[in-house]
XYZ file of C-alpha atoms in Angstrom:
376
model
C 146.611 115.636 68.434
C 148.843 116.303 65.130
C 148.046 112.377 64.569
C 144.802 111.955 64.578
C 143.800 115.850 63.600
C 143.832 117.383 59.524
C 142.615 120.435 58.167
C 140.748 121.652 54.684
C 140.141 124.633 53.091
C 136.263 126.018 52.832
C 135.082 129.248 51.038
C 132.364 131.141 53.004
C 130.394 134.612 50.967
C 129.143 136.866 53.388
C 127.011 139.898 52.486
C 125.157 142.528 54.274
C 122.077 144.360 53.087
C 119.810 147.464 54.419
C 116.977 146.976 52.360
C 115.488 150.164 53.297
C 112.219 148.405 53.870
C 111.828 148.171 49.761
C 109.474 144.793 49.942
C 110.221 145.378 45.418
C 113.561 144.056 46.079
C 112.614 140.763 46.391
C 111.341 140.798 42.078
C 114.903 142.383 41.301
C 118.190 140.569 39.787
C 120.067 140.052 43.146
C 122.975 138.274 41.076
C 125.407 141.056 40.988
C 125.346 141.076 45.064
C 125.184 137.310 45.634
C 127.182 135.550 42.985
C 129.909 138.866 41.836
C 132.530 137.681 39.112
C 134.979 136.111 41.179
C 138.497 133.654 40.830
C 136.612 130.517 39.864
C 138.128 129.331 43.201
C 135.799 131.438 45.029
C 132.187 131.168 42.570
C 130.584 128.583 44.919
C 131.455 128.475 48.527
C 130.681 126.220 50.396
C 128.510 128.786 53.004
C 126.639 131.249 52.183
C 125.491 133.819 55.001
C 123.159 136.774 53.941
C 122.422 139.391 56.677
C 119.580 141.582 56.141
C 118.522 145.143 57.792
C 114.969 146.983 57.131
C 113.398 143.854 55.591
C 110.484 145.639 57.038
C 109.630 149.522 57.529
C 110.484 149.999 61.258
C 107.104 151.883 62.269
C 106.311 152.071 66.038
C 103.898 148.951 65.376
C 106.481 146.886 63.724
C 109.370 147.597 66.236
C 107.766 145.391 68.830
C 107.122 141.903 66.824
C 108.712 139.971 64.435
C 106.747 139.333 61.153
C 108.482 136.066 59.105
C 106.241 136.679 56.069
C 109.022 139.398 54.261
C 111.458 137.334 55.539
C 110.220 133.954 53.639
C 110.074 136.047 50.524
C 113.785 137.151 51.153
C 114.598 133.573 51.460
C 113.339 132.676 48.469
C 114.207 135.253 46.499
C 117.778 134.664 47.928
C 118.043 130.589 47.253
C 116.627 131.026 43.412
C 119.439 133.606 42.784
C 122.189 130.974 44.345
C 120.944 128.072 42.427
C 120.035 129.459 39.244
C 124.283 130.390 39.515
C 125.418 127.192 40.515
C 123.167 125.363 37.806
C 124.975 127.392 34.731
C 128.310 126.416 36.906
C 127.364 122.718 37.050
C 127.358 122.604 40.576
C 125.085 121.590 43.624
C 122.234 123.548 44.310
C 122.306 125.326 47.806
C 120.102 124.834 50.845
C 118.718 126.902 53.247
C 120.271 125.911 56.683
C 118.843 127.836 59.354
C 117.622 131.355 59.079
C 116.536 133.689 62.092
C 114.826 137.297 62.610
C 114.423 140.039 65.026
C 111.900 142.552 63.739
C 113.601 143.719 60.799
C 117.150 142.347 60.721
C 117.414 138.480 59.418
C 120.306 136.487 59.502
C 120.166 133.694 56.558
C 122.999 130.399 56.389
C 122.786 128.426 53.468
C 125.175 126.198 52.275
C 126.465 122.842 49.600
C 124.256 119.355 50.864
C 127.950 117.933 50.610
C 129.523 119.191 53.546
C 126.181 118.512 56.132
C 127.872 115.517 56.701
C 130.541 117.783 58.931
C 128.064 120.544 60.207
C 126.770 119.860 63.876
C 125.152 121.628 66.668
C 123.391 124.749 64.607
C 121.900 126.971 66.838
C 120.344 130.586 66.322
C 119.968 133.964 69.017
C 119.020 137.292 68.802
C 119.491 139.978 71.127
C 117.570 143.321 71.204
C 119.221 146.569 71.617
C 116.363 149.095 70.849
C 114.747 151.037 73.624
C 117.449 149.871 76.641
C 116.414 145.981 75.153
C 112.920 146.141 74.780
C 112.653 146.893 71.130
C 113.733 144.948 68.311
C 114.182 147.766 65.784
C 117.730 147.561 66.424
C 119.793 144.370 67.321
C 121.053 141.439 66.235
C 120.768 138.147 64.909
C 123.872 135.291 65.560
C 123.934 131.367 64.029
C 126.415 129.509 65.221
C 127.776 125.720 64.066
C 130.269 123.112 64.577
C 131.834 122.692 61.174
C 134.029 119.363 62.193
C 135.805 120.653 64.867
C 135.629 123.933 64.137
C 133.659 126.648 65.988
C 131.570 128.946 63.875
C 129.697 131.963 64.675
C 127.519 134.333 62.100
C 126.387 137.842 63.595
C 124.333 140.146 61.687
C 123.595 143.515 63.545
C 121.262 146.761 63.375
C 123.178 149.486 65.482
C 122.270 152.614 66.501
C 121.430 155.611 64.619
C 122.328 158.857 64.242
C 125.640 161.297 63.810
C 126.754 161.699 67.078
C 125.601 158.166 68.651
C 129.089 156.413 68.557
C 128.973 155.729 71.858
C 125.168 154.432 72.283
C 126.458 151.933 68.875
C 130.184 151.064 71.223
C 127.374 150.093 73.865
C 124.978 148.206 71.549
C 127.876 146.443 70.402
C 129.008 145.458 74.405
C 125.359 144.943 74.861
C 125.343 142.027 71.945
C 128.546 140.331 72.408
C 127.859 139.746 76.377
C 124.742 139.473 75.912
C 123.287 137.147 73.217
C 123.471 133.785 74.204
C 123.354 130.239 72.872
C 122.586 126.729 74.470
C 125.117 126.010 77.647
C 125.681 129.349 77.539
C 127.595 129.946 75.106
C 128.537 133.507 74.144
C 129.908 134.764 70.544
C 133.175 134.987 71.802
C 133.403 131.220 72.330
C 134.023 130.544 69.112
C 137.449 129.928 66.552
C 135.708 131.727 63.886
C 133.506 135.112 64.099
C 132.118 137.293 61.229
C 130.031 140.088 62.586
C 127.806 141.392 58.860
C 125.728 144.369 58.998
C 124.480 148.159 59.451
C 126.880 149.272 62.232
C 125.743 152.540 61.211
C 129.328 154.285 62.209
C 129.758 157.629 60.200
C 132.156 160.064 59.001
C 132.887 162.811 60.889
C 133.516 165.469 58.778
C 131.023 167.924 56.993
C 128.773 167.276 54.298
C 130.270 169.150 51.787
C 133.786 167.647 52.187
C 132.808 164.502 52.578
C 131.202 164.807 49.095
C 134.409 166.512 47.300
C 136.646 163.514 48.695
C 134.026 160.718 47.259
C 134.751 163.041 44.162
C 138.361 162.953 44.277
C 138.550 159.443 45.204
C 140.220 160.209 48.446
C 139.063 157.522 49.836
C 141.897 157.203 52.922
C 141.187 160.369 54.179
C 137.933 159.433 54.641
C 138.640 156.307 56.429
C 141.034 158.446 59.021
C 137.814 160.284 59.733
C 135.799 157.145 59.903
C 134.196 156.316 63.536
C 133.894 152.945 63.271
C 138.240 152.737 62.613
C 139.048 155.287 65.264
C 136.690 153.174 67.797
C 137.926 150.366 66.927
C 141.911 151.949 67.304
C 140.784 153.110 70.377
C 139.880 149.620 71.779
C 136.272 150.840 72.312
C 134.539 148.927 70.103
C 135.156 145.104 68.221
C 138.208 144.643 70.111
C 140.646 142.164 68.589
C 138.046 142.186 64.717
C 139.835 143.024 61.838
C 138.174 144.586 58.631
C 139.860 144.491 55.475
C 141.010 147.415 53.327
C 137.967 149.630 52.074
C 138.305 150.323 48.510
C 134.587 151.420 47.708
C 132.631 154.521 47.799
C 130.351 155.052 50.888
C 127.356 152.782 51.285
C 124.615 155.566 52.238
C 123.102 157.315 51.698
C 121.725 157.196 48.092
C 118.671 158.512 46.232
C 116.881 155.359 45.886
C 117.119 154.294 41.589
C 120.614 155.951 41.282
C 123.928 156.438 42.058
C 123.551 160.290 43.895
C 123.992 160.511 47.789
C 121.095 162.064 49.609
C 119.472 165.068 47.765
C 116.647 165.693 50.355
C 116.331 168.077 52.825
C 118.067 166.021 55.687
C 121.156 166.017 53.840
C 122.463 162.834 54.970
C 126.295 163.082 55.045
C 127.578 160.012 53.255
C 129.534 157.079 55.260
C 129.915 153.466 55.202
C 127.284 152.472 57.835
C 127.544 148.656 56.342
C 130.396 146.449 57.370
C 132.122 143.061 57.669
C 134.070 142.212 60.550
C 136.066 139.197 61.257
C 138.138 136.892 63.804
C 139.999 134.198 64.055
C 143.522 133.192 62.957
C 141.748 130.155 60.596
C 140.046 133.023 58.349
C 141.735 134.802 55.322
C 139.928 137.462 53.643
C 139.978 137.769 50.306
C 137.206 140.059 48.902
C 135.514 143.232 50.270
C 133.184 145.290 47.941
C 129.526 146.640 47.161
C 127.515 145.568 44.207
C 125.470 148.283 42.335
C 122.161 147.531 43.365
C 120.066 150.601 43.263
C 116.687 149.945 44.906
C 117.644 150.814 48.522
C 119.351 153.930 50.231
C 122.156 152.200 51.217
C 124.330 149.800 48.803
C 124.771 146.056 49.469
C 128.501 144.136 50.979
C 129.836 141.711 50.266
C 133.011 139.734 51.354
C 134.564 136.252 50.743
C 137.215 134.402 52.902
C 138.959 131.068 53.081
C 138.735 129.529 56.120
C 140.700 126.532 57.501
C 138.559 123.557 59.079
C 140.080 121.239 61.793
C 138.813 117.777 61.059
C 139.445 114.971 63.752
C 139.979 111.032 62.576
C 137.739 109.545 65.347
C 138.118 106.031 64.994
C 142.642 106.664 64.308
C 141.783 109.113 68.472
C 139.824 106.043 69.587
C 142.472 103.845 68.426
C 145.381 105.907 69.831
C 143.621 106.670 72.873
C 143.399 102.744 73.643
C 146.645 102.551 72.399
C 148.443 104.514 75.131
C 146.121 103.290 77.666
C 147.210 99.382 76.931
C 150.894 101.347 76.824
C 150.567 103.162 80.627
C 148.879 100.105 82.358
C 151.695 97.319 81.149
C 154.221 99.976 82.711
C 152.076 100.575 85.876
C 150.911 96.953 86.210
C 147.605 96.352 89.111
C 149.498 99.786 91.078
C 146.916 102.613 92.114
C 147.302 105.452 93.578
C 144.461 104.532 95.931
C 146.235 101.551 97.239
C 146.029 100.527 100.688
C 150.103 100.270 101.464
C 150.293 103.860 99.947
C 147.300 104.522 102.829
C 149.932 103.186 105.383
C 152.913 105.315 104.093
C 151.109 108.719 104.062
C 149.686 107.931 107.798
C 153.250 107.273 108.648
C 154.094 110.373 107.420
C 151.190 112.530 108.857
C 151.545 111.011 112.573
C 148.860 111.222 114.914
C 149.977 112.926 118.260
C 148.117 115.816 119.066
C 150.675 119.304 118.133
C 149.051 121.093 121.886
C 147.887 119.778 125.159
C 143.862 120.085 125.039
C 143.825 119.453 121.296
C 142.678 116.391 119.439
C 144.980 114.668 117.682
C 145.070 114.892 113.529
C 142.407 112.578 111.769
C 142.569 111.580 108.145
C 139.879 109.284 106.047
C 140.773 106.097 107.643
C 141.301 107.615 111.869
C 139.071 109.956 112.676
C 139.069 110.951 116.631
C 135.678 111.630 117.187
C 134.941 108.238 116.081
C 137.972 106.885 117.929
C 136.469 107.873 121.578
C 139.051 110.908 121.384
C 142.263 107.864 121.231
């Protein structure tokens, strides 16, 4: 395959985003998140995949239908940002591949008109996790594509809540990657290249108060040894075989909306980095992995970028080696088949036909068959 197979280098952005329901967030300079000063290398991927949590306030009415409305707005808001970038970079304006939604989690792929040429069989799922499956307040949201010959797939999930849930989110998690589905069946797994984006909502389990004096010192691995999400994942409970990159940023939740100060109310959240990027595959190399100081949500947004390495198969030079060998196999084998009628003749020679015990028939094959044979 070496002859007829080559492979190129593509830049994907990924970013995740729990918009905290905040419908205002659409009118606000999403620049910072989506195009972040980068290596020039990296300033215009060639994918862009934007997962989204709480584009709508999860009431009890909400939780049970899906509402593409906020999720239009999102889209828009999302594809001016992109090309308003690549316009001052001289540089192809983006479109909007495919996009998908479960209640309040979307899922949105765009990506450079230049490489459609290579992008194939693009396919969205969801999967709903909320209430044992029935509700869609928490789930997820996969795309999946053929890029060449490579096998794509885009997850962004909605896990479940709470301090002490690790285990109901371990279970979501098994619930999603078994469970969401494609066309023939295909499963996330059955892929060369997974990024899972979103609000795992995994916390830190340590108190309030010292989780706040080690965001304050900067002690930022000590967190991370306390973080549930790592020891799951350590454990081989959870994302088994996913890598994450180093964290190197503050907690992601949760903030007094407007500022930079973690949860002042009553509830007291304790701060953790519920808001993740997760990847797979030995064709991915991360090279980014940081929040951008947008301050109209409770939670901040992610971001990360990676290179990933395409396989791209000549099908005409296949074609032509494929006859190639053929032409080369049938001058060395000449009109011979393994079906022929003398080879027939050899392997009943071999077999023999006498019956092994008196009061048995004797053996049959496909060309003497007793039964047929009035028992000779």
């Amino acid at each position: 395959s070496n002859e007829y197979t080559s492979s190129k280098i593509v830049h994907f952005w990924v970013g995740t985003f729990n918009l905290n329901g905040r419908a205002d967030g659409v009118n606000q300079d999403l620049s910072a998140w989506l195009c972040p000063e980068l290596k020039r290398l990296h300033q215009q991927p060639e994918i862009v995949a934007v997962g989204f949590q709480e584009i709508v306030e999860l009431s009890p009415q909400q939780i049970m239908s899906t509402d593409p409305a906020r999720r239009r707005d999102w889209e828009l808001a999302v594809k001016k940002t992109l090309n308003e970038n690549a316009r001052k970079s001289r540089s192809e304006d983006y479109i909007l591949l495919r996009s998908g939604q479960l209640v309040g989690a979307a899922l949105l792929i765009f990506v450079k008109p230049s490489i459609l040429g290579d992008i194939k069989n693009v396919e969205g799922s969801v999967r709903k996790t909320g209430m044992s499956g029935m509700a869609g307040n928490k789930g997820a949201v996969a795309i999946r594509m053929d890029y060449a010959t490579t096998r794509i797939c885009f997850v962004t999930a909605h896990l479940a809540a709470g301090f002490a849930n690790y285990e109901e989110r371990n279970r979501d998690y098994r619930t999603i990657s078994h469970g969401l589905r494609f066309q023939r069946n295909r499963s996330i797994e059955d892929h060369d290249t997974i990024i899972w984006l979103g609000d795992f909502n995994y916390r830190i389990g340590l108190s309030d108060d010292r989780v706040r004096r080690l965001i304050q010192a900067g002690d930022l691995d000590t967190l991370y040894q306390n973080d549930q999400l790592n020891l799951q994942m350590v454990a081989g409970l959870t994302f088994p075989f996913y890598s994450e990159a180093r964290i190197s940023f503050r907690p992601t939740y949760k903030y007094n909306n407007g500022n930079d100060d973690y949860d002042t109310s009553e509830k007291a959240r304790i701060p953790a980095w519920t808001d993740r990027v997760l990847r797979k595959g030995d064709n991915l190399r991360q090279i980014n992995y940081t929040t951008a100081p947008l301050r109209f949500s409770d939670h901040r947004p992610v971001y990360a970028t990676f290179q990933c390495t395409i396989s791209v198969v000549n099908e005409p030079l296949k074609e032509d080696i494929s006859h190639e060998i053929y032409a080369q196999r049938r001058s060395e084998v000449g009109d011979a088949t393994a079906n022929s009628k003398s080879n027939e003749n050899d392997d009943d020679d071999l077999i023999g036909y006498d019956s092994i015990a008196p009061g048995l028939p004797p053996a049959s094959s496909d060309r003497r068959k007793w039964w047929l044979d009035n028992s000779k």
